[in-house]
Coordinates of C-alpha atoms in Angstrom, one line a residue:
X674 CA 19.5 0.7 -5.5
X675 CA 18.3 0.9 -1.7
X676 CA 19.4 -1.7 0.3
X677 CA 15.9 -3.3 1.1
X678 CA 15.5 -4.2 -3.0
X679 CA 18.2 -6.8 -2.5
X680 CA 15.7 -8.9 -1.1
X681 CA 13.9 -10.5 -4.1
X682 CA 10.2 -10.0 -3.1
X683 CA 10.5 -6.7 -2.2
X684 CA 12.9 -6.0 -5.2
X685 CA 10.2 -6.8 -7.8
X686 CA 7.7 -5.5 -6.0
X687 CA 9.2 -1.8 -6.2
X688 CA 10.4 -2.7 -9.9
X689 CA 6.4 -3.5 -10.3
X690 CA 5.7 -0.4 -8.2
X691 CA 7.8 1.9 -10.8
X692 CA 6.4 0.1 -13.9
X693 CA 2.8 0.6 -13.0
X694 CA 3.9 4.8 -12.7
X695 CA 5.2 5.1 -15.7
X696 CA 3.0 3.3 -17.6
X697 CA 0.0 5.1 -15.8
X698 CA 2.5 8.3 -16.4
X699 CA 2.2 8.2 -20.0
X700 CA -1.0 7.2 -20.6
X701 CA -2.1 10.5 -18.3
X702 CA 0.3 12.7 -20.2
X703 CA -0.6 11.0 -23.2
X704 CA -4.3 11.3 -22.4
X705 CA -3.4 15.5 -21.7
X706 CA -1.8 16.2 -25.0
X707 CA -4.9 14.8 -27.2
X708 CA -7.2 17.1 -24.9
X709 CA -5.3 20.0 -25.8
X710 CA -4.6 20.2 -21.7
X711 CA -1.1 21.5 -20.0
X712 CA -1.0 18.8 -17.8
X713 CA -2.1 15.1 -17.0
X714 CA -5.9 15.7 -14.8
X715 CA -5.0 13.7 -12.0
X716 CA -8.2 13.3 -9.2
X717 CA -7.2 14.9 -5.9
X718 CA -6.8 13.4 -3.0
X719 CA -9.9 12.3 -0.7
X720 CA -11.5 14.1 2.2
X721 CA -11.7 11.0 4.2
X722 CA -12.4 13.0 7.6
X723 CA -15.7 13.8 5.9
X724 CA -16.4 10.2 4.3
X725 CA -16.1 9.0 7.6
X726 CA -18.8 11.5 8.5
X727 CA -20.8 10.8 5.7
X728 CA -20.5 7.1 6.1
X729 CA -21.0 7.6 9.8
X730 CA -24.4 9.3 9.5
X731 CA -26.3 7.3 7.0
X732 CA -25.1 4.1 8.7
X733 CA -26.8 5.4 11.6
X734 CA -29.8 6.7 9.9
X735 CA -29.9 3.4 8.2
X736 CA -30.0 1.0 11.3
X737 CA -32.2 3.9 13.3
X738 CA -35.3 2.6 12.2
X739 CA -34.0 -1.3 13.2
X740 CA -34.8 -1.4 16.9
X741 CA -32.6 -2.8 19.1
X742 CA -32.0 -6.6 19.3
X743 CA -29.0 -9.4 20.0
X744 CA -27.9 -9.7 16.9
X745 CA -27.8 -5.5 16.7
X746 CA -25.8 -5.5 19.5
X747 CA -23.4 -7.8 18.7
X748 CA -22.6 -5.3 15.6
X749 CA -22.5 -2.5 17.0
X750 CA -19.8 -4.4 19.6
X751 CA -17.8 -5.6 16.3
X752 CA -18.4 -2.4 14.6
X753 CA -16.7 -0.3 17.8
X754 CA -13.7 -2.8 18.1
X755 CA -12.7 -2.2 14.2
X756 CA -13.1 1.6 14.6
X757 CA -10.7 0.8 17.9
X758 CA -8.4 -0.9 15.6
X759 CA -8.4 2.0 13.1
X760 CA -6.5 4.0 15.5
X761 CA -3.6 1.7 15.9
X762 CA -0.3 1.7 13.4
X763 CA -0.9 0.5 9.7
X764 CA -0.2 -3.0 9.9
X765 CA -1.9 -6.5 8.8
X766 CA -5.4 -6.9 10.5
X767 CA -8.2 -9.6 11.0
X768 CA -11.7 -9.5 11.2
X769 CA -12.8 -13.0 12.4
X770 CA -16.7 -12.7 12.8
X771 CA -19.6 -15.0 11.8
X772 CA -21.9 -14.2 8.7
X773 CA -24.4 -11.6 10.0
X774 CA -22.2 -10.2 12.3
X775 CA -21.7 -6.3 9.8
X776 CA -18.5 -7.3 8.6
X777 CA -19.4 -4.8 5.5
X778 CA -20.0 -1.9 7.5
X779 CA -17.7 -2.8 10.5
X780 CA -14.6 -3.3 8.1
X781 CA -16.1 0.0 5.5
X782 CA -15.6 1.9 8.6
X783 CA -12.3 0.6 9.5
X784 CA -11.1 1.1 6.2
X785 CA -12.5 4.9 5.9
X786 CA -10.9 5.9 9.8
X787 CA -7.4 4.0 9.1
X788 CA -7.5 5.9 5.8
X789 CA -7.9 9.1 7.6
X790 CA -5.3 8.9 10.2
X791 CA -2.6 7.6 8.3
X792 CA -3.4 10.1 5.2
X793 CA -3.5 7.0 2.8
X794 CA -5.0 8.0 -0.8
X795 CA -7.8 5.4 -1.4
X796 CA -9.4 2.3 0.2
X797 CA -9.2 -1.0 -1.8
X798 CA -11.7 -3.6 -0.8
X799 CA -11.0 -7.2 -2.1
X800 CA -13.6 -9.7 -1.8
X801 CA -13.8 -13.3 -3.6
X802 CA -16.4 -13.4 -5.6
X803 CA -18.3 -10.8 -8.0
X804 CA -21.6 -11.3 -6.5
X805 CA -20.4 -10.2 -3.2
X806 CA -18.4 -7.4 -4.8
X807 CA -21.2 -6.7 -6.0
X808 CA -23.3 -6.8 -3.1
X809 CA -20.6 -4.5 -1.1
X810 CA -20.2 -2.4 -3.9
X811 CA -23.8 -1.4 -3.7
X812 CA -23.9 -0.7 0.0
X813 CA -20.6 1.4 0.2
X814 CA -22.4 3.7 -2.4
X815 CA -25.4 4.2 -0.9
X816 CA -23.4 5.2 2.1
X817 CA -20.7 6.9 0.4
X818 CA -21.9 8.4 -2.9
X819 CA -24.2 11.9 -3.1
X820 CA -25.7 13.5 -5.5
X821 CA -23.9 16.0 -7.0
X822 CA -20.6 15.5 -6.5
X823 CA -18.0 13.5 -7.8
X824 CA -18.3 9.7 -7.0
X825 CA -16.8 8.1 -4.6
X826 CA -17.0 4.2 -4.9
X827 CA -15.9 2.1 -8.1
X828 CA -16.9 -1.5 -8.6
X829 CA -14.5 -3.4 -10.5
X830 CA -14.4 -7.2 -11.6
X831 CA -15.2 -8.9 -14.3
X832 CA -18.9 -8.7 -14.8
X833 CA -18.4 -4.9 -14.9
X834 CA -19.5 -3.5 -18.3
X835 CA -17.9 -0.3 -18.7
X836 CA -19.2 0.2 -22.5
X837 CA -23.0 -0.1 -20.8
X838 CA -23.5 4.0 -21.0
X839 CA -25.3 3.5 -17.4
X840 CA -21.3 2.8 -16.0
X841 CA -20.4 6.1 -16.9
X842 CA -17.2 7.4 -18.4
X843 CA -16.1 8.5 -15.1
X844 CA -16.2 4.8 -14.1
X845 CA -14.4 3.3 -17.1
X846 CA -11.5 5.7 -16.7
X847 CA -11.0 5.3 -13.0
X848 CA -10.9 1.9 -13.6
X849 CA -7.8 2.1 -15.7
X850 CA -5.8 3.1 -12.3
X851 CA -8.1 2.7 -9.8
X852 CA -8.4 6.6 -9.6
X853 CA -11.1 6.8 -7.3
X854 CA -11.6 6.7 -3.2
X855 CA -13.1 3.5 -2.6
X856 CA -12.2 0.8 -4.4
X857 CA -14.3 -2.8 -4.8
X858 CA -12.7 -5.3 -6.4
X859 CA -12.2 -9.4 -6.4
X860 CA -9.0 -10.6 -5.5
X861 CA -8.6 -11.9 -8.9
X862 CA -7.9 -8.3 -9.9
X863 CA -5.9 -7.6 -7.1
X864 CA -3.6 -10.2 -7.5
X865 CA -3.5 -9.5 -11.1
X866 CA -2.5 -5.6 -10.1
X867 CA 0.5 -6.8 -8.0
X868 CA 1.8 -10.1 -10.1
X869 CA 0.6 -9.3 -13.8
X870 CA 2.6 -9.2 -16.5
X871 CA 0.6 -6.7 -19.1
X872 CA 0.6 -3.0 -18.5
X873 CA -2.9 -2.0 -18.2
X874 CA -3.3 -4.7 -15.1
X875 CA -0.1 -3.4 -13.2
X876 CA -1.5 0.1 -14.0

């Protein structure tokens, strides 16, 4: 066991950690062999260099047409100082900033950068309630999402309905491990991903 399990937290936290691959393990391989496929499909790993661009350019094109005024300014200034913070070391960060003040955007952008220059896998936005997952959820695929090629954002909480066939099969199986990009979710789930007892939650 390495030495830095002793400590209890940590300890079932990587006992979690190993659960949640094998259960997510077999159900892939398990998933593979009823396709008739050699191996489990597993998504490959984002381009985040280019969601940044992506992400970059419609946020521009979006706030093109705005015009300049205070309240702009003042998110543009909190927008620059979390792509600032992107560049530092992975660590624990805060965004303190009024409502209004392009905490979606500022923090989507953040997110998408940090992601890049660490080579992370996926971004996992957790907000409190579904409505402003919701909201989020809707803005980060505008930016994020283009036609004709694979998606990008899922939205997942519990006013998802993954059996409506306008969710898409794509969505209902990448939320069974959060295989996608961009992830928006409720801290409800992601507490329930780190401290749940039943398999498909730690999955």
């Amino acid at each position: 066991m390495p030495a830095q399990w002793r400590d209890l937290l940590v300890g079932e936290m990587a006992l979690r950690l190993c659960y949640s691959a094998l259960v997510d393990a077999d159900s892939l391989d398990t998933s593979a062999h009823f396709q008739g496929l050699s191996g489990p499909r597993v998504r490959p790993g984002a381009d985040f260099e280019h969601l940044y661009t992506v992400f970059e350019q419609r946020r521009r094109d979006e706030l093109a047409g705005r015009g300049g005024t205070p309240v702009g300014s003042l998110r543009e200034r909190v927008y620059a100082d979390c792509l600032e913070a992107a560049e530092r070391e992975r660590g624990v960060f805060r965004l303190g900033a009024p409502t209004g003040a392009g905490k979606t955007l500022a923090s989507g952008g953040f997110a998408l950068r940090h992601a890049e220059k660490h080579g992370l896998r996926r971004v996992i936005v957790a907000v409190p309630f579904p409505t402003i997952t919701e909201q989020n959820a809707a803005v980060y695929r505008r930016l994020l999402d283009q036609d004709g090629a694979d998606q990008v954002v899922l939205e997942h909480h519990s006013q998802v309905d993954f059996d409506d066939p306008g969710a898409g099969r794509w969505a209902r199986l990448a939320a069974e491990n959060w295989d996608a990009p961009f992830v928006v979710t409720t801290f409800v789930r992601l507490f329930e991903s780190l401290f749940a007892r039943k398999p498909s939650a730690m999955r």
